[in-house]
Amino acid sequence: MIKNIKSDCRNLLRINKRKTNGFQYTIPSPDTYPYQWLWDSCFHAIILSHFNPADAKAEILSLLSKQLQNGMIPHMIYWKNHKKVSFPRIEWGKEDISTITQPPMIAYAIWRIFQKDKDPSFLKLTYPHLYHFYRYLLNERDPHGKHLIGIMNPDESGEDNSPRFDLPLGLKPVHTLQQNIKRRLGLVAQNIDCKFDAPFCMRNFFWVKDVPFNAIMVANLKLLAKIAEQLKNEEDASYFTKQAEDISIAMREFMLEDGIFYSTYGKGYKKIKVKTWAIFTPLFAEILNREEVKKLVSAYLLNKDEFWTKFPVPTTALSEPAFKPEGFWRGPTWIATNWFIYKGLVNYGFTEIAEEIRKSSESLIAKSGFREYFNPQTGKGLGAKDFTWGGLVMDMN
Ligand code: GLC
């Protein structure tokens, strides 16, 4: 039973901290995920910024140390070999890193650290890396210049087996995890063939313009503009502000239908009409107006037949044939997705509902521990144990 959530979060971050070759990072979970992951590390840095900005900076610096020549930041860094771990070792064509990326939360994390310690030297140190990374996404991931960022593999979304990717993967809404993994590994083999060259891989094999990835991009570009401004680089600041606006406009144009944003795929930008928690991510980026948010919240978030379960917010709507309460990204509640929804609701002044989500997230941890994900109907803890980004509950404030 959790007594004091804040000290438990601090303790969790402490036990999962690792040092290798002069770099420091936090692993997502000792038994299951003993490496470094991109968006996990951004979440870890946000949590650490509350009580240890120096560790938060170290976490970011180790991520940036493996940036590729073209600007991409890998989604995984294998700092050490762990033979006993069940996590599959995929052949990415590089020795110690993967060659795909993950949702670009780095500018957000760096800005949050700056808000805590007001150290401009860290902004200065990291800015060239940020510039290179976000420019890579803007250029390489948008080959048609439509202002929507593409992913070339479902794992780049951070939601590996989400039903949003069934259609582009050629899978039915109901299938086994083995079938899903087989299809995704097949895609990695194709990615290897196209040498992970994003425009080429996307055009030929898998090209999803995903709602959360783009919403996260918008929120991060706005903060990147603030970082540039802080560094007195007005030109970059207005460039990144404009890019954020362009993506917001394109999201409305290509993704929005009847009040819901859907991810799109392929050259034709076809909508993937599956309701997942992704429909709430435009709140995080402040792309909707208040009236639109009100409708979305009452029709979907607070609807017991859609997302308002006993332990909200399920990652897939109950009304979807793909919904599976214990199916990884096909139903369970995750703390990071709750955190995004919480922040989005606060952006629009829906503080009471946000508070309910905070309390429910905390009660999940109190009931089942810092587990990777939870059954949204029973609260049962599932997946990895001592999962670090559970600490995000202390950033819901
Ligand atoms: C799983 C999650 C992904 C996360 C990784 C490490 O693959 O789907 O989002 O980054 O584990 O925690």
XYZ file of C-alpha atoms and ligand atoms in Angstrom:
409
model
C 0.000 0.000 0.000
C 1.356 3.407 -0.990
C 1.656 5.761 1.993
C 3.103 8.875 0.503
C 2.893 9.010 -3.254
C 5.589 11.667 -3.629
C 8.215 9.845 -1.637
C 7.281 6.596 -3.376
C 7.806 8.282 -6.756
C 11.207 9.590 -5.653
C 12.153 6.160 -4.451
C 11.056 4.572 -7.726
C 13.223 6.988 -9.716
C 16.139 6.245 -7.392
C 15.956 2.455 -7.708
C 15.673 2.585 -11.496
C 18.602 4.978 -12.000
C 21.603 3.561 -13.849
C 25.089 4.774 -14.826
C 27.075 3.437 -17.790
C 30.229 4.829 -19.418
C 29.810 8.191 -17.738
C 26.138 8.497 -18.776
C 23.183 8.440 -16.418
C 19.634 7.424 -17.289
C 16.585 5.748 -15.784
C 15.336 2.398 -17.010
C 11.553 1.968 -17.414
C 11.497 -1.258 -15.391
C 14.258 -3.550 -14.058
C 12.735 -6.890 -15.082
C 11.268 -6.031 -18.450
C 12.855 -2.870 -19.865
C 16.485 -2.469 -18.752
C 17.505 -0.038 -21.530
C 16.865 3.652 -22.196
C 13.768 4.751 -24.148
C 13.149 8.171 -25.645
C 9.725 9.234 -24.444
C 10.142 7.371 -21.165
C 13.275 9.423 -20.480
C 11.392 12.643 -21.233
C 8.745 11.596 -18.691
C 11.479 10.653 -16.218
C 13.119 14.068 -16.679
C 9.779 15.792 -16.039
C 9.335 13.812 -12.814
C 12.954 14.383 -11.751
C 12.688 18.128 -12.410
C 10.515 18.340 -9.281
C 13.208 17.202 -6.883
C 16.472 16.702 -8.765
C 17.004 18.911 -11.857
C 20.624 17.737 -12.119
C 19.484 14.140 -12.639
C 16.800 15.340 -15.069
C 19.524 17.025 -17.146
C 21.734 13.942 -17.053
C 18.798 11.866 -18.339
C 18.380 14.192 -21.321
C 22.101 14.395 -22.072
C 22.424 10.633 -22.317
C 19.519 10.588 -24.780
C 21.071 13.303 -26.915
C 24.456 11.594 -26.910
C 23.155 9.039 -29.419
C 21.580 11.461 -31.891
C 22.205 10.348 -35.462
C 23.942 12.436 -38.121
C 20.603 13.203 -39.785
C 19.184 14.547 -36.504
C 17.000 11.598 -35.540
C 17.055 10.555 -31.894
C 16.658 6.793 -31.492
C 13.784 5.425 -29.459
C 16.047 2.922 -27.689
C 19.604 2.933 -26.425
C 21.052 -0.429 -25.415
C 23.604 0.851 -22.938
C 24.449 -2.695 -21.832
C 23.650 -6.185 -22.971
C 21.104 -7.904 -20.778
C 21.027 -11.552 -21.660
C 18.326 -12.652 -19.231
C 15.706 -10.181 -20.384
C 12.716 -11.424 -22.376
C 12.550 -8.168 -24.365
C 13.268 -9.108 -27.995
C 16.566 -7.843 -29.355
C 15.711 -6.484 -32.777
C 18.296 -6.046 -35.509
C 18.215 -2.310 -36.202
C 21.376 -2.173 -38.267
C 23.235 -0.270 -35.515
C 25.079 -1.791 -32.614
C 23.725 -0.015 -29.569
C 20.654 1.926 -30.696
C 17.422 1.490 -32.602
C 16.841 3.300 -35.881
C 13.288 4.485 -35.297
C 12.196 7.336 -33.048
C 9.395 8.026 -30.531
C 7.028 10.929 -29.717
C 9.143 14.105 -29.535
C 8.673 15.138 -25.898
C 12.245 16.438 -25.472
C 11.640 20.179 -25.876
C 8.793 19.914 -23.367
C 11.037 18.099 -20.850
C 13.875 20.605 -21.282
C 11.508 23.537 -20.868
C 10.106 22.001 -17.673
C 13.634 21.631 -16.262
C 14.320 25.271 -17.140
C 11.162 26.347 -15.358
C 12.462 24.713 -12.185
C 16.086 25.838 -12.116
C 16.186 28.778 -14.566
C 19.549 27.652 -15.912
C 19.979 29.117 -19.427
C 23.260 27.262 -19.970
C 21.359 23.968 -20.269
C 19.116 25.490 -22.932
C 22.189 26.685 -24.788
C 23.871 23.322 -24.535
C 20.891 21.320 -25.763
C 19.426 23.736 -28.335
C 21.562 22.612 -31.326
C 20.405 19.030 -30.725
C 16.777 20.094 -30.452
C 17.016 22.189 -33.598
C 18.493 19.275 -35.516
C 15.922 16.765 -34.209
C 12.781 18.827 -34.841
C 14.074 19.920 -38.243
C 14.618 16.262 -39.083
C 10.982 15.503 -38.221
C 9.695 18.518 -40.150
C 11.728 17.681 -43.242
C 12.135 13.918 -43.444
C 8.739 12.951 -42.029
C 6.661 15.189 -44.239
C 7.790 14.391 -47.771
C 4.669 15.898 -49.372
C 4.992 19.163 -47.470
C 1.480 18.802 -46.058
C 2.542 19.745 -42.509
C 1.737 16.392 -40.965
C 4.509 14.331 -39.433
C 4.582 10.652 -40.424
C 5.718 7.561 -38.575
C 7.194 4.576 -40.383
C 6.490 1.968 -37.729
C 3.750 1.654 -35.042
C 6.433 1.498 -32.357
C 7.372 5.093 -33.174
C 4.036 6.115 -31.635
C 4.982 4.526 -28.308
C 1.739 2.514 -28.528
C 3.077 -0.590 -30.184
C -0.124 -2.612 -30.788
C -2.734 0.168 -30.713
C -5.771 -0.619 -32.888
C -5.034 2.639 -34.752
C -2.459 0.637 -36.678
C -4.564 -2.427 -37.526
C -5.754 -1.147 -40.873
C -2.361 -0.012 -42.202
C -0.859 -3.292 -40.958
C -3.573 -5.297 -42.694
C -4.946 -6.733 -39.428
C -8.546 -7.241 -38.309
C -9.815 -5.501 -35.111
C -9.696 -8.837 -33.298
C -6.445 -10.759 -33.602
C -3.843 -12.297 -31.297
C -0.786 -10.532 -29.902
C 1.356 -13.065 -31.786
C -0.263 -12.049 -35.086
C 0.358 -8.412 -34.237
C 4.004 -8.964 -33.324
C 4.556 -11.048 -36.460
C 3.238 -8.254 -38.638
C 5.319 -5.617 -36.824
C 8.490 -7.679 -37.073
C 7.759 -8.122 -40.771
C 7.616 -4.363 -41.037
C 10.965 -4.003 -39.269
C 12.431 -6.354 -41.896
C 11.018 -4.058 -44.598
C 12.400 -1.042 -42.732
C 15.807 -2.718 -42.785
C 15.476 -3.230 -46.556
C 14.780 0.467 -47.038
C 17.625 1.265 -44.612
C 15.252 3.134 -42.302
C 15.207 5.939 -44.842
C 11.948 7.511 -43.649
C 10.452 9.000 -46.860
C 11.215 5.810 -48.789
C 10.016 3.437 -46.040
C 6.831 5.433 -45.461
C 5.987 5.608 -49.135
C 6.428 1.887 -49.637
C 5.502 0.139 -46.401
C 3.832 2.016 -43.568
C 2.969 5.680 -43.409
C 0.716 6.871 -40.611
C 0.153 10.490 -39.714
C -0.718 9.819 -36.098
C -2.813 12.174 -33.983
C -0.835 11.984 -30.698
C 2.534 12.265 -32.459
C 1.406 15.398 -34.281
C -0.294 16.907 -31.218
C 2.858 16.276 -29.198
C 4.871 17.849 -32.019
C 2.712 20.989 -31.919
C 3.017 21.375 -28.127
C 6.774 20.807 -28.324
C 7.348 23.196 -31.242
C 5.638 25.937 -29.256
C 8.027 25.342 -26.377
C 10.974 25.053 -28.729
C 10.044 28.534 -29.939
C 10.111 29.714 -26.314
C 13.540 28.160 -25.862
C 14.786 29.932 -29.015
C 13.320 33.175 -27.715
C 15.058 32.701 -24.391
C 18.302 32.330 -26.337
C 17.480 35.565 -28.205
C 17.111 33.721 -31.493
C 13.999 35.487 -32.802
C 14.284 34.045 -36.275
C 14.127 30.431 -35.072
C 11.404 31.332 -32.590
C 9.091 32.592 -35.312
C 9.994 29.698 -37.608
C 9.028 27.084 -34.990
C 5.876 28.995 -34.027
C 4.828 28.991 -37.668
C 5.517 25.252 -37.982
C 3.319 24.589 -34.929
C 0.523 26.640 -36.499
C 0.867 24.882 -39.846
C 0.604 21.445 -38.250
C -2.433 22.529 -36.192
C -4.159 23.747 -39.363
C -3.263 20.570 -41.268
C -4.542 18.414 -38.407
C -7.897 20.139 -38.630
C -7.935 19.827 -42.385
C -6.968 16.167 -42.756
C -7.887 14.555 -39.441
C -10.999 16.184 -38.021
C -14.422 14.704 -38.686
C -17.572 15.186 -36.584
C -15.555 16.586 -33.688
C -13.013 13.753 -33.594
C -9.412 13.758 -34.823
C -8.464 10.499 -36.540
C -4.989 9.372 -37.580
C -4.585 9.012 -41.336
C -2.539 6.658 -43.475
C -0.941 6.369 -46.848
C -0.615 8.779 -49.729
C -4.364 9.409 -49.738
C -4.446 10.537 -46.064
C -7.298 8.094 -45.395
C -8.780 8.386 -41.908
C -8.439 5.446 -39.535
C -11.752 5.608 -37.746
C -10.930 3.896 -34.492
C -11.607 5.700 -31.226
C -8.664 5.556 -28.867
C -7.442 7.943 -26.158
C -5.723 9.744 -29.091
C -8.919 11.711 -29.668
C -8.133 13.697 -26.495
C -4.536 14.603 -27.397
C -5.461 17.723 -29.408
C -6.324 19.231 -25.986
C -2.682 18.880 -24.985
C -1.711 20.920 -28.058
C -4.629 23.353 -27.687
C -5.878 22.778 -31.214
C -9.605 22.727 -30.400
C -11.801 25.573 -29.198
C -13.573 25.365 -25.832
C -16.953 24.517 -27.361
C -15.424 21.616 -29.292
C -13.715 20.356 -26.163
C -16.946 20.516 -24.189
C -18.656 18.287 -26.745
C -15.760 15.847 -26.906
C -15.637 15.558 -23.126
C -19.353 14.948 -22.662
C -19.883 12.702 -25.671
C -16.771 10.554 -25.205
C -14.632 11.093 -22.122
C -17.483 11.065 -19.606
C -19.541 8.533 -21.537
C -19.712 5.179 -19.710
C -20.078 3.312 -23.016
C -16.939 4.916 -24.430
C -14.138 6.014 -22.058
C -15.568 6.562 -18.558
C -14.758 3.232 -16.930
C -14.311 2.555 -13.222
C -10.602 3.373 -13.628
C -10.389 5.813 -16.539
C -9.083 6.490 -19.137
C -8.917 3.296 -21.220
C -6.594 3.604 -24.216
C -9.259 2.180 -26.538
C -12.975 3.022 -26.349
C -15.266 0.347 -24.927
C -17.454 0.644 -28.008
C -14.650 -0.500 -30.326
C -14.601 -4.141 -31.453
C -10.848 -4.008 -30.767
C -11.345 -3.144 -27.072
C -9.579 -5.617 -24.795
C -9.312 -4.608 -21.120
C -5.977 -6.398 -20.664
C -4.652 -6.087 -24.208
C -1.616 -3.774 -23.764
C -2.505 -0.662 -25.863
C -5.922 -2.020 -26.845
C -7.815 -1.013 -23.712
C -5.819 -0.734 -20.490
C -5.311 2.543 -18.668
C -1.729 3.848 -18.676
C -0.422 6.607 -16.394
C 1.328 8.559 -19.173
C -1.801 8.736 -21.334
C -3.754 9.888 -18.279
C -1.090 12.541 -17.732
C -1.545 13.887 -21.300
C -5.316 13.971 -20.863
C -4.960 15.610 -17.458
C -2.743 18.390 -18.886
C -5.096 18.847 -21.831
C -8.149 19.239 -19.595
C -6.307 21.752 -17.419
C -5.451 23.768 -20.564
C -9.178 24.315 -21.061
C -10.117 24.838 -17.412
C -11.806 21.444 -16.958
C -10.068 21.121 -13.619
C -12.647 18.985 -11.839
C -12.533 16.216 -14.396
C -8.753 16.515 -14.498
C -8.717 16.091 -10.726
C -10.846 12.944 -11.007
C -8.334 11.503 -13.440
C -5.460 12.407 -11.120
C -7.174 10.769 -8.156
C -8.059 7.685 -10.127
C -4.452 7.376 -11.381
C -3.198 7.622 -7.829
C -5.731 5.059 -6.641
C -4.580 2.632 -9.341
C -1.027 2.889 -8.033
C -2.200 2.621 -4.421
C -4.192 -0.498 -5.281
C -1.870 -2.270 -7.686
C 1.581 -0.643 -7.415
C 3.646 1.095 -10.098
C 2.592 -1.302 -12.832
C 3.036 -0.697 -16.553
C -0.704 -0.610 -17.294
C -4.026 -1.410 -15.617
C -7.329 -3.088 -16.385
C -9.638 -0.043 -16.731
C -12.623 -1.940 -15.330
C -11.097 -3.692 -12.311
C -7.910 -1.711 -11.655
C -5.802 -4.880 -11.799
C -2.094 -4.097 -12.344
C -0.573 -5.594 -15.506
C 2.724 -5.810 -17.381
C 6.072 -4.641 -16.035
C 6.576 -3.929 -12.335
C 8.192 -0.830 -10.798
C 7.376 0.993 -14.010
C 9.038 4.397 -13.771
C 6.680 6.694 -15.666
C 4.023 5.931 -13.018
C 5.864 8.745 -11.236
C 4.042 11.166 -13.550
C 1.205 11.178 -11.002
C 3.298 13.638 -9.029
C 3.303 15.968 -12.034
C -0.483 16.052 -12.185
C -0.886 19.270 -10.269
C 6.640 -0.423 -24.407
C 5.710 0.784 -24.611
C 6.507 2.014 -25.023
C 7.612 2.276 -24.015
C 8.481 1.027 -23.792
C 9.433 1.189 -22.618
O 7.194 -0.805 -25.621
O 4.730 0.478 -25.547
O 5.689 3.143 -25.105
O 8.414 3.328 -24.446
O 7.658 -0.085 -23.496
O 8.753 1.528 -21.456
